[in-house]
CSV table of C-alpha atoms and ligand atoms in Angstrom, one decimal:
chain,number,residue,atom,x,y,z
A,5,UNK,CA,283.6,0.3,71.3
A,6,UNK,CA,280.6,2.7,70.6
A,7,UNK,CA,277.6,1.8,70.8
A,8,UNK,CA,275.4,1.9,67.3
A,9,UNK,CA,272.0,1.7,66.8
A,10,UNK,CA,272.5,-0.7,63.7
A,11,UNK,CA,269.7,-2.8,63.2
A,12,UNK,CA,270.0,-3.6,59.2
A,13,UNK,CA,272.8,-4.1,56.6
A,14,UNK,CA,272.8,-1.1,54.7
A,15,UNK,CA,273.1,-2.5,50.8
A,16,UNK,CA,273.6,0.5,48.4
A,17,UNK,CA,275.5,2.4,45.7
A,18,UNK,CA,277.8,5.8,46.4
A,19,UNK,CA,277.9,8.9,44.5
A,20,UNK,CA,279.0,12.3,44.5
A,21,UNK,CA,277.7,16.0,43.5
A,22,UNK,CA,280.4,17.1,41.3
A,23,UNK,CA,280.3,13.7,39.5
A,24,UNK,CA,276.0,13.1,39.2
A,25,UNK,CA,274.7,16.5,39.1
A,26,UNK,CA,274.4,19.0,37.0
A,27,UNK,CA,275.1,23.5,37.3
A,28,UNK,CA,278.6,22.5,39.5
A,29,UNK,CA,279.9,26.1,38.1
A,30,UNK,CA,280.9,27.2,41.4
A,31,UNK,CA,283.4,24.7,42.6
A,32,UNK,CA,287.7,24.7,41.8
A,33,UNK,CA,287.2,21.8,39.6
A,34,UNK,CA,285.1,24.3,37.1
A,35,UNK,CA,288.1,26.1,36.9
A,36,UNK,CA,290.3,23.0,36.4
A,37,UNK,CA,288.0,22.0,33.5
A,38,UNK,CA,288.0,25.5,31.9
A,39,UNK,CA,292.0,24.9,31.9
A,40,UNK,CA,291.5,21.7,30.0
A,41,UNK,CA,292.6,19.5,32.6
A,42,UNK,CA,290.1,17.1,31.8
A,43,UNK,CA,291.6,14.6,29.4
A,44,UNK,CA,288.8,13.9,27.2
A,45,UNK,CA,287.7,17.4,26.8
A,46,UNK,CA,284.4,16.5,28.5
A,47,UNK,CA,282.2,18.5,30.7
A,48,UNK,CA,281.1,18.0,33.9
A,49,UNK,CA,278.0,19.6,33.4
A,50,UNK,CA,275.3,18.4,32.7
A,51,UNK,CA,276.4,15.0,33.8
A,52,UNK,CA,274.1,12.7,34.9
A,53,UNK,CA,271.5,15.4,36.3
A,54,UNK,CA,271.1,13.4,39.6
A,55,UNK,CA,269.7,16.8,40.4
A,56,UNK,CA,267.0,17.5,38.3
A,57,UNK,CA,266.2,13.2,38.2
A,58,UNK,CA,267.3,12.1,41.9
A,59,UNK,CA,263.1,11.0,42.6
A,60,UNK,CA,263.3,8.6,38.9
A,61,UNK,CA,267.4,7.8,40.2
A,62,UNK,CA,265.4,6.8,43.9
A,63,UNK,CA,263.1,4.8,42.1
A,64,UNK,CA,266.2,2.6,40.7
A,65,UNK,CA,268.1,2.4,44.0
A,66,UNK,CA,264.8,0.8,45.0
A,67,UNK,CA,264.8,-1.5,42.0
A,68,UNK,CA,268.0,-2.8,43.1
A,69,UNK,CA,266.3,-3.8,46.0
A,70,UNK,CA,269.0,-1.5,48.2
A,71,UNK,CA,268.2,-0.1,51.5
A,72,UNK,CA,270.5,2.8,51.4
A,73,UNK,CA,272.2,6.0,49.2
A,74,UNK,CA,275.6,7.4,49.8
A,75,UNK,CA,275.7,10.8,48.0
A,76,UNK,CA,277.4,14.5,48.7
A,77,UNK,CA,275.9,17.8,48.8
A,78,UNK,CA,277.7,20.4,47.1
A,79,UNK,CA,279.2,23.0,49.4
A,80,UNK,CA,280.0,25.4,46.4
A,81,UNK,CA,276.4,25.8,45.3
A,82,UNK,CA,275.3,26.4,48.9
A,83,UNK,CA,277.9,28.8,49.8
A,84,UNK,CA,278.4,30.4,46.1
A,85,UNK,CA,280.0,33.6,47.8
A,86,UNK,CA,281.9,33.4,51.1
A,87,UNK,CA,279.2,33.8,54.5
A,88,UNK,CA,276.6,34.0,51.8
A,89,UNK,CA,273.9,30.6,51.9
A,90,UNK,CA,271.5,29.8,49.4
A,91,UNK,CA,268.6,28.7,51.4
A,92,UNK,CA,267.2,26.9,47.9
A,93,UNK,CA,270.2,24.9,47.5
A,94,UNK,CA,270.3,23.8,51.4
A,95,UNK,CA,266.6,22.9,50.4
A,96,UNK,CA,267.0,20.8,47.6
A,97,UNK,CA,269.0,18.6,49.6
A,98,UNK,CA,266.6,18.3,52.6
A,99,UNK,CA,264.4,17.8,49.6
A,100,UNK,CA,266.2,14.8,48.4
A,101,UNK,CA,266.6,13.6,52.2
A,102,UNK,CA,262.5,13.7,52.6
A,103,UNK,CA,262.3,11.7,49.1
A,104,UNK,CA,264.9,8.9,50.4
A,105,UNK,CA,262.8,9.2,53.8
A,106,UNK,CA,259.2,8.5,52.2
A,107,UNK,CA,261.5,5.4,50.1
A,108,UNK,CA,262.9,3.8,53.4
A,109,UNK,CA,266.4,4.5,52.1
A,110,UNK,CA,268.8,5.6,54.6
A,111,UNK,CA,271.4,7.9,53.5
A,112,UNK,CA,275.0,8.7,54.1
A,113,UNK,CA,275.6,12.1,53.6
A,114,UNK,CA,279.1,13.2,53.0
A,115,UNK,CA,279.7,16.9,53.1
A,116,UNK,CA,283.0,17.4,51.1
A,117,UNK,CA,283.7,14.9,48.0
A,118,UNK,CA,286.6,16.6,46.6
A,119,UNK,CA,285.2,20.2,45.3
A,120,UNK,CA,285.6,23.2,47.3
A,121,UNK,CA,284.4,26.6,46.4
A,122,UNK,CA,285.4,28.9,44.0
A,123,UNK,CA,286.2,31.8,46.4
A,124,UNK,CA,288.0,29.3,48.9
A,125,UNK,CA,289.9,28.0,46.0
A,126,UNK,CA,291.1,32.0,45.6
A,127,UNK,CA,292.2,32.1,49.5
A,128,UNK,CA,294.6,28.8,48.7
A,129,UNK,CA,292.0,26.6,49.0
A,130,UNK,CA,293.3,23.4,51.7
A,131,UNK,CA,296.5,25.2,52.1
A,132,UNK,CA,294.6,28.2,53.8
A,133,UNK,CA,295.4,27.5,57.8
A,134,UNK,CA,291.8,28.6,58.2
A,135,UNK,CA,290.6,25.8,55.9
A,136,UNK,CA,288.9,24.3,59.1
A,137,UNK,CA,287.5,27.0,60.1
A,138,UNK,CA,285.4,28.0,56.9
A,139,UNK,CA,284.4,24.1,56.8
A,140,UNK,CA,283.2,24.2,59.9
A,141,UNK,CA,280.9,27.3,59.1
A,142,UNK,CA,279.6,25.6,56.2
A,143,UNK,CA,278.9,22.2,58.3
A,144,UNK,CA,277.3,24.2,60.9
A,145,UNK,CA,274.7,26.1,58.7
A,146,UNK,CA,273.7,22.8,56.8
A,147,UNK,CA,273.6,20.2,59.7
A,148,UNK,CA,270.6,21.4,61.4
A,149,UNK,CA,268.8,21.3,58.3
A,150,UNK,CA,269.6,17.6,57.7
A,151,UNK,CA,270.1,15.9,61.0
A,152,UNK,CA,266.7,14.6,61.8
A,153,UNK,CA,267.1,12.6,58.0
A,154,UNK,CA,270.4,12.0,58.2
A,155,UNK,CA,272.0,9.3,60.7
A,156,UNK,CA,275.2,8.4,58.6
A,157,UNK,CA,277.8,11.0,57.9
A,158,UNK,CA,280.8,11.3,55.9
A,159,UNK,CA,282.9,14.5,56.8
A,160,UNK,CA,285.5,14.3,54.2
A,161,UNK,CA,286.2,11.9,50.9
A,162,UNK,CA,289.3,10.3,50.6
A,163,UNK,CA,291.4,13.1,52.5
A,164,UNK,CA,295.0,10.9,51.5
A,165,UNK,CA,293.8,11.3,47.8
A,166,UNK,CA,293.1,15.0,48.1
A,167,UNK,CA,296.4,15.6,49.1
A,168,UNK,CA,298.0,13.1,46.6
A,169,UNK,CA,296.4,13.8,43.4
A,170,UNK,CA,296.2,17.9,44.3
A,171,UNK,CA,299.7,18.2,46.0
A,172,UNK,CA,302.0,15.4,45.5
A,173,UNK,CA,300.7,14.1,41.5
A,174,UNK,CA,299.3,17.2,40.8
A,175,UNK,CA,297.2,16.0,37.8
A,176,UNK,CA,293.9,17.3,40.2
A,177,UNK,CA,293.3,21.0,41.8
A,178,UNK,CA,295.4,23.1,42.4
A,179,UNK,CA,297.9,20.8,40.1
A,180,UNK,CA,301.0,21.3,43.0
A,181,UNK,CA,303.7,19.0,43.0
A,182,UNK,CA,305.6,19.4,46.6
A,183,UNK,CA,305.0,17.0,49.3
A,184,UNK,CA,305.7,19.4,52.4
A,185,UNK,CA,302.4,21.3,51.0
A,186,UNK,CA,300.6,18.0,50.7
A,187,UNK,CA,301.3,17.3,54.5
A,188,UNK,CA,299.9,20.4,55.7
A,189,UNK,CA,297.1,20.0,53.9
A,190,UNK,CA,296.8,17.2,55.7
A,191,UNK,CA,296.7,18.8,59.2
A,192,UNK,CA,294.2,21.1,57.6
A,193,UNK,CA,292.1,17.9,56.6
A,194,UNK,CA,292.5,16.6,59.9
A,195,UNK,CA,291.8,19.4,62.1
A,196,UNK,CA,288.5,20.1,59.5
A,197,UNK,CA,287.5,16.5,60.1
A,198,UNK,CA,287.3,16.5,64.1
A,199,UNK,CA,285.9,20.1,64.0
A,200,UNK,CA,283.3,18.7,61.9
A,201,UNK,CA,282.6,15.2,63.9
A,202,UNK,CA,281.8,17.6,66.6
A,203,UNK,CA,279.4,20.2,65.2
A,204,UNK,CA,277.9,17.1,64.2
A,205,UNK,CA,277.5,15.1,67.4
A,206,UNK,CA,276.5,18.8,69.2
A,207,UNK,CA,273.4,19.3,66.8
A,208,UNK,CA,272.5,15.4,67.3
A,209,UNK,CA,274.4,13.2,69.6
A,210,UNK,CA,273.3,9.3,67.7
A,211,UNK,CA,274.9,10.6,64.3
A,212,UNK,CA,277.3,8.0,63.3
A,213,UNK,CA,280.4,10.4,61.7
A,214,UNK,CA,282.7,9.1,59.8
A,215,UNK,CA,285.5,10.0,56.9
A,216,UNK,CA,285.8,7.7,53.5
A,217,UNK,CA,289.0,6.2,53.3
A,218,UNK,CA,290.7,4.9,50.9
A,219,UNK,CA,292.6,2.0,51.8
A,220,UNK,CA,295.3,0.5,49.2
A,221,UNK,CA,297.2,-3.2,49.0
A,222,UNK,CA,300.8,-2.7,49.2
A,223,UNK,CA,302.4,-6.3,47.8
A,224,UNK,CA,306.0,-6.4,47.9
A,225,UNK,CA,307.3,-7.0,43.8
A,226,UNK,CA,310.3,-9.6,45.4
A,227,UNK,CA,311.3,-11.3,48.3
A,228,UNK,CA,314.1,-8.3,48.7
A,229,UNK,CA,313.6,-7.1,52.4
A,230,UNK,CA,313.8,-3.6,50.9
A,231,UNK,CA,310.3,-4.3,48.8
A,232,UNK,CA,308.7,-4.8,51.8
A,233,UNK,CA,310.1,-1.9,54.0
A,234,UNK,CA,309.0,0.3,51.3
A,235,UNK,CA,305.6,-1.2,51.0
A,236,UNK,CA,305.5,-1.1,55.1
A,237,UNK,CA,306.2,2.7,54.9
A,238,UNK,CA,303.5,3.0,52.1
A,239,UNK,CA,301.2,1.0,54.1
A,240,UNK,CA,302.0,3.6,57.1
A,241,UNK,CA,301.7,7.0,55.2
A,242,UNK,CA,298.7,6.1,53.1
A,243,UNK,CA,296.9,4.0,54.9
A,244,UNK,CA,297.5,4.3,58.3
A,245,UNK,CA,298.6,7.7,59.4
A,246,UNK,CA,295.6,9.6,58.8
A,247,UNK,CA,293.2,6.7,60.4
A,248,UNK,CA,295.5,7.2,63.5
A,249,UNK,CA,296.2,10.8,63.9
A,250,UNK,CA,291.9,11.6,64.1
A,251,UNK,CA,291.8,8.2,66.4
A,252,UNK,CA,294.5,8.7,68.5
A,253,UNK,CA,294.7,12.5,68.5
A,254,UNK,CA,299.2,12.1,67.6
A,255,UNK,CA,299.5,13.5,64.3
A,256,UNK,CA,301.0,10.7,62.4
A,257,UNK,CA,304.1,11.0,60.2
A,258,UNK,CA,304.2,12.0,57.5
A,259,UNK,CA,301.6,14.3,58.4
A,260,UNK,CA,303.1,15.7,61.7
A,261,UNK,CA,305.8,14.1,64.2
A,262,UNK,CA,303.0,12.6,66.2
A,263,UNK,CA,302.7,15.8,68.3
A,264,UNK,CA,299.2,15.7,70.3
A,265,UNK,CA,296.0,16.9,70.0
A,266,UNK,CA,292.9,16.0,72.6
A,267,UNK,CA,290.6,18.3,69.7
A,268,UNK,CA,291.7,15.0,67.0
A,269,UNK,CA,291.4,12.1,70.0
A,270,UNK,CA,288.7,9.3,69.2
A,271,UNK,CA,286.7,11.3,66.5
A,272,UNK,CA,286.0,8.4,64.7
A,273,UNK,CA,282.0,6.3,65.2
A,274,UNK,CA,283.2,4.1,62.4
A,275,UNK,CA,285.6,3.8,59.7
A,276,UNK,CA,284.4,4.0,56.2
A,277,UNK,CA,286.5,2.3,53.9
A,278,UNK,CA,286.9,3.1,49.7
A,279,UNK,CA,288.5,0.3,48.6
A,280,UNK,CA,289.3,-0.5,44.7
A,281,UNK,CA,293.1,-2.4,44.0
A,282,UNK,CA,296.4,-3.5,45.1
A,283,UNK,CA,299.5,-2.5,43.4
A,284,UNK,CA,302.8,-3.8,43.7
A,285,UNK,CA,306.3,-1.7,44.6
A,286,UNK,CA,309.8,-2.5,44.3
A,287,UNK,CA,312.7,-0.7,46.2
A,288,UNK,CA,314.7,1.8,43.8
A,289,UNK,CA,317.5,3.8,43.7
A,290,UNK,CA,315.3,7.0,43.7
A,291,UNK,CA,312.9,5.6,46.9
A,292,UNK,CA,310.6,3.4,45.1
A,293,UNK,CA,308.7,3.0,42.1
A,294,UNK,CA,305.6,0.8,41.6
A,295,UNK,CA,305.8,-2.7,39.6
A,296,UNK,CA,303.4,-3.2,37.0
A,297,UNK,CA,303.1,-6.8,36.9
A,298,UNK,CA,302.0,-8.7,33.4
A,299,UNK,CA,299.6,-11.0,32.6
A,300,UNK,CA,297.3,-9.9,35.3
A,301,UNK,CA,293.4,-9.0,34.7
A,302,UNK,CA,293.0,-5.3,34.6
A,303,UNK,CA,289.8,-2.7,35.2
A,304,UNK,CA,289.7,-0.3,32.3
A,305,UNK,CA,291.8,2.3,34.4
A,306,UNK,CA,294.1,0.1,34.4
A,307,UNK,CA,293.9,-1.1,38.1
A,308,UNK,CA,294.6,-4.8,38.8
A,309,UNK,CA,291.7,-6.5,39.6
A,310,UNK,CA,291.5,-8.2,43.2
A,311,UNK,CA,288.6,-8.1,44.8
A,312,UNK,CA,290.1,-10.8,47.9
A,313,UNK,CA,291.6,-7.8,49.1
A,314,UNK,CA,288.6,-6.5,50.7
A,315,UNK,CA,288.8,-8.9,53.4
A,316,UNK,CA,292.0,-7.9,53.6
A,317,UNK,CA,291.6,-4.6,54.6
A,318,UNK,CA,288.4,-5.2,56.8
A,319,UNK,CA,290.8,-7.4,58.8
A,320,UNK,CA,293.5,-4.4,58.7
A,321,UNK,CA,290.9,-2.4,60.2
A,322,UNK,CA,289.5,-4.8,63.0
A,323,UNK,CA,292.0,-4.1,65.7
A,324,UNK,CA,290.8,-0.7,65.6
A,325,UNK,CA,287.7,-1.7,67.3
A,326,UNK,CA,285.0,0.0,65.7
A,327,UNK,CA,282.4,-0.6,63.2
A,328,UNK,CA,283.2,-0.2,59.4
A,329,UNK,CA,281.3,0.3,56.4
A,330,UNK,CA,282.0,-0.1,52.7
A,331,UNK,CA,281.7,3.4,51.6
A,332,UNK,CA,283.2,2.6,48.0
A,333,UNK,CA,283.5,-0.9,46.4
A,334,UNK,CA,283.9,-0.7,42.4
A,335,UNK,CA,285.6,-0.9,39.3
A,336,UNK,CA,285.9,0.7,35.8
A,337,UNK,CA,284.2,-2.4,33.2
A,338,UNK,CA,282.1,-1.1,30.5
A,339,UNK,CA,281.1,-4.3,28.9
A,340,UNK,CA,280.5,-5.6,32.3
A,341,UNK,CA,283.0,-8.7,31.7
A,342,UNK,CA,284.6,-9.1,34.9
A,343,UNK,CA,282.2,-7.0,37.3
A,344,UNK,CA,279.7,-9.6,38.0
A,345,UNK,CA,282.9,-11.8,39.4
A,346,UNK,CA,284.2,-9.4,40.9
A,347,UNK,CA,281.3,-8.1,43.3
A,348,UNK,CA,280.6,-11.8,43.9
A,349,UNK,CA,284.0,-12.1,45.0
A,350,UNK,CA,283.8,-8.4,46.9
A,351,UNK,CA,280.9,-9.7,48.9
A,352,UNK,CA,282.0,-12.5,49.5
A,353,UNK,CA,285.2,-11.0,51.4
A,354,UNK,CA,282.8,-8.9,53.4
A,355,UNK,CA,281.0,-12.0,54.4
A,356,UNK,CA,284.3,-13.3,55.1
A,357,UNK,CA,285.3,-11.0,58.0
A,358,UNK,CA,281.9,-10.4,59.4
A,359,UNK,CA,282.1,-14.6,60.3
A,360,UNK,CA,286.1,-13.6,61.8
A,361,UNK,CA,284.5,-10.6,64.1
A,362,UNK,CA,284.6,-7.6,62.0
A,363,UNK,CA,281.2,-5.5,62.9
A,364,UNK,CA,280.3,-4.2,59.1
A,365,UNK,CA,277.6,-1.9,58.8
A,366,UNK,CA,277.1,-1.9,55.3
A,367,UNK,CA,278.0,-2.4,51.8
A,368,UNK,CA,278.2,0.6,49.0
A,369,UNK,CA,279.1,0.1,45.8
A,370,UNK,CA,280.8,2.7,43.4
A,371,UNK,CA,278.7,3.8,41.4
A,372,UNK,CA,275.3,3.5,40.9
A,373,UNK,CA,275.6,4.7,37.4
A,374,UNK,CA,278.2,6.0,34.9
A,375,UNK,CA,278.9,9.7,35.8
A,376,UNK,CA,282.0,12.2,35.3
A,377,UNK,CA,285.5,10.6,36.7
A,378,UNK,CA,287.7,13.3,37.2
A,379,UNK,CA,290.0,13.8,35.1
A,380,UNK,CA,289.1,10.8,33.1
A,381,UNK,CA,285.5,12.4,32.3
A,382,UNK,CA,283.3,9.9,31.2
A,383,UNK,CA,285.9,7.2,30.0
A,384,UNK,CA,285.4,5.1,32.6
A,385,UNK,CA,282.5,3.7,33.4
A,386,UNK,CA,281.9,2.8,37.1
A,387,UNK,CA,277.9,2.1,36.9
A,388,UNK,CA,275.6,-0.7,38.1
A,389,UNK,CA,273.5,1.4,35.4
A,390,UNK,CA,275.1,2.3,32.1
A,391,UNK,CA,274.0,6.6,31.9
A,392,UNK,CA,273.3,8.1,28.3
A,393,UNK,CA,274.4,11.1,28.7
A,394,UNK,CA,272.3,11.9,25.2
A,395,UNK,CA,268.7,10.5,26.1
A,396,UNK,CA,269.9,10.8,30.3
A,397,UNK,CA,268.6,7.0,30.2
A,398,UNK,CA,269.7,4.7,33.0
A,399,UNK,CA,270.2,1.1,32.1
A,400,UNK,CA,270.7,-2.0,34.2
A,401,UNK,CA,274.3,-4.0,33.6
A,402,UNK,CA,274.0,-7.6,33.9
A,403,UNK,CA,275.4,-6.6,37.4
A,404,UNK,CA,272.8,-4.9,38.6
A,405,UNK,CA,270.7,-7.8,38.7
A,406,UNK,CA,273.5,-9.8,40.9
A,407,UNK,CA,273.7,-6.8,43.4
A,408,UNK,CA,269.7,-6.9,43.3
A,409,UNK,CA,270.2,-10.1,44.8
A,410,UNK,CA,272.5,-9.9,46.9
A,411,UNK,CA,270.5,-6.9,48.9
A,412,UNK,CA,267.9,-9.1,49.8
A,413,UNK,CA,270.7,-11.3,52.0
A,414,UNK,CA,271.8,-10.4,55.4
A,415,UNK,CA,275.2,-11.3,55.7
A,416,UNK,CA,275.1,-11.1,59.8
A,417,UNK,CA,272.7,-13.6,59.7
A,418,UNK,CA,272.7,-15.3,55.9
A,419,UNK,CA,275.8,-15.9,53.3
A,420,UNK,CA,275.9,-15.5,49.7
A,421,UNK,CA,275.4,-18.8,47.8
A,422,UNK,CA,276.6,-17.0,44.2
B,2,GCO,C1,287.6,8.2,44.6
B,2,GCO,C2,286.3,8.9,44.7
B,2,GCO,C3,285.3,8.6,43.6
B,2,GCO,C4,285.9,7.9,42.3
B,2,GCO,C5,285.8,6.4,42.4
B,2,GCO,C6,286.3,5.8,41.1
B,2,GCO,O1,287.8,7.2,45.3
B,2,GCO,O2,288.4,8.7,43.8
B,2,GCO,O3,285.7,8.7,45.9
B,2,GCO,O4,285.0,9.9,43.3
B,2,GCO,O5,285.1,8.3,41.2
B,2,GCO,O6,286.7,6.0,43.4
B,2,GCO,O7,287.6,6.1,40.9
């Protein structure tokens, strides 16, 4: 296992450009908003203006007592035009870095949440086979900049659900529903990742590099052996494959036919984990279809809540052998009615399978305030802070002051007595 130089839980809250700031008019989902795919009709701009208030936003994390920030530069603002950098942009980040510095909050810097831009949008976007390739440019100009702040890195957000919701559901950019697509896009993802890890560790060899997964519960809706097979082939695809192909360098089906590749092998310092729900899938004539079970408690999107399964997946991670961190932990509740349970429960879990041998790094929780949820604009409300998108005025949730709490425990050393 690799060594880390982990001397603290990390407590904090995750965000992303495209979702906190403000100005993201460079960036495919501009375009995806000006074709009125957002179902609200809202805008993404000027959201929360994390960009214009990230020292006041700083001064909150800090109020929740938190430790450390998981947030995304923007790729399409630095690279508005393709080979062409904006040395302000790269510096308002390094900017942002110095101010988390000065506040003794570490960050995790993830360099693609989603967006990508404009121009590489025109050239097919993830489908171009060169997708790596102009990623890797990008990582290459902006990691020297950062890597004396930055220790924690997140290469790409959710890769599975880039290639789901943009290729297989098609409700997200470029709105493409064929699954053959969504697989290479996949290798693309891959391939971007591990040329990334390596820029990376060959500008500063301690980084930590990492992707944010999301990892779902696949629960069987009958005791019919065909439920299960189908959730242990969902498990496999959405789950597992990806994890495996950049571990083990085979790329996994249904990505690839678990042909190998020593450029994918081991580029992985931890795994960081996004995990929100479980859902439950029945066999069907047509493949499978997923069973929404009644009288359940639900998020406001709609997700069941279940926040035992995070010790769940930390112990579906273990045998992997490396460290993990929680690089998303949330759920949609605007009145705050079942958050406060729920995170209590959540960190609970984590305490759980640090005491069974899982080596956990740290906690984020999504979000630290309202901000722009895809498609869903600002329906949902993901926040610690409730954001008034009016008056731009953050204010604390009844949860907030549980999570304040809790980031004054170790859970290596201490457990929660919620
Ligand atoms: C994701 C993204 C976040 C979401 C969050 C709530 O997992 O989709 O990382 O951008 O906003 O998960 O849905």
């Amino acid at each position: 296992m690799k060594q880390l130089n982990q001397k603290k839980f990390l407590w904090g809250t995750a965000t992303a450009s495209h979702q906190v700031e403000s100005g993201n008019f460079y960036n495919d989902w501009w375009l995806w908003e000006k074709e009125g795919k957002i179902k609200t009709g809202d805008s993404a701009h000027p959201s929360c203006e994390h960009n214009l208030r990230y020292k006041e936003d700083f001064y909150l994390i800090k109020f929740l007592n938190n430790n450390s920030y998981r947030f995304s530069i923007e790729w399409s603002k630095i690279e508005k035009e393709e080979g062409v950098f904006d040395e302000n942009e790269i510096e308002h980040y390094l900017n942002m870095l110095k101010e988390m510095k000065i506040r003794d909050i570490e960050p995790i810097l993830t360099l693609h949440h989603f967006t990508i831009p404009q121009w590489l949008y025109h050239k097919g976007g993830f489908e171009n086979p060169e997708f790596p390739e102009y990623f890797s440019k990008f990582v290459s100009k902006v990691v020297p900049y950062y890597k004396e702040l930055a220790n924690y890195w997140i290469t790409i957000n959710e890769p599975v659900i880039v290639a789901l919701m943009g290729y297989i559901f098609g409700d997200w950019p470029p709105g493409i529903k064929n699954r053959k697509r969504a697989f290479s896009v996949l290798k693309n993802l891959a391939f971007a990742h591990a040329q990334a890890y390596d820029i990376i560790k060959e500008k500063k060899k301690d980084s930590l590099v990492s992707i944010a997964h999301n990892l779902m519960i696949f629960k069987p809706a009958t005791w019919n052996p065909l439920d299960y097979m189908v959730c242990h082939l969902l498990d496999s695809w959405f789950n597992m494959a990806f994890l495996k192909t950049i571990i083990e360098g085979r790329i996994y089906s249904p990505i690839g036919k678990k042909e190998f590749h020593p450029e994918l092998k081991n580029k992985l310092d931890y795994i960081g984990v996004n995990y929100y729900t479980r859902s439950f899938f029945k066999f069907g004539i047509r493949g499978f279809a997923e069973y929404k079970r009644k009288n359940v408690p639900r998020s406001d999107f709609g997700f069941e809540i279940y926040p035992e399964g995070l010790y769940e997946v930390l112990m579906r991670l273990k045998p992997f052998g490396l460290p993990v961190m929680i690089t998303e932990n949330g759920m949609a509740d605007k009145k705050d009615l079942y958050r406060p349970d729920f995170l209590k429960t959540s960190l609970k879990s984590v305490s759980r399978a640090i005491k069974e041998g899982v080596d956990i790094l740290g906690y984020m929780h999504w979000s630290l305030m309202d901000n722009f949820e895809w498609v869903e604009g600002y329906s949902k409300k993901f926040g610690l802070l409730e954001t008034d998108f009016k008056t731009q005025e953050r204010k604390p949730r009844g949860s907030a002051y549980l999570y304040q709490k809790a980031s004054l425990i170790n859970p290596n050393t201490d457990s929660f007595d919620f």
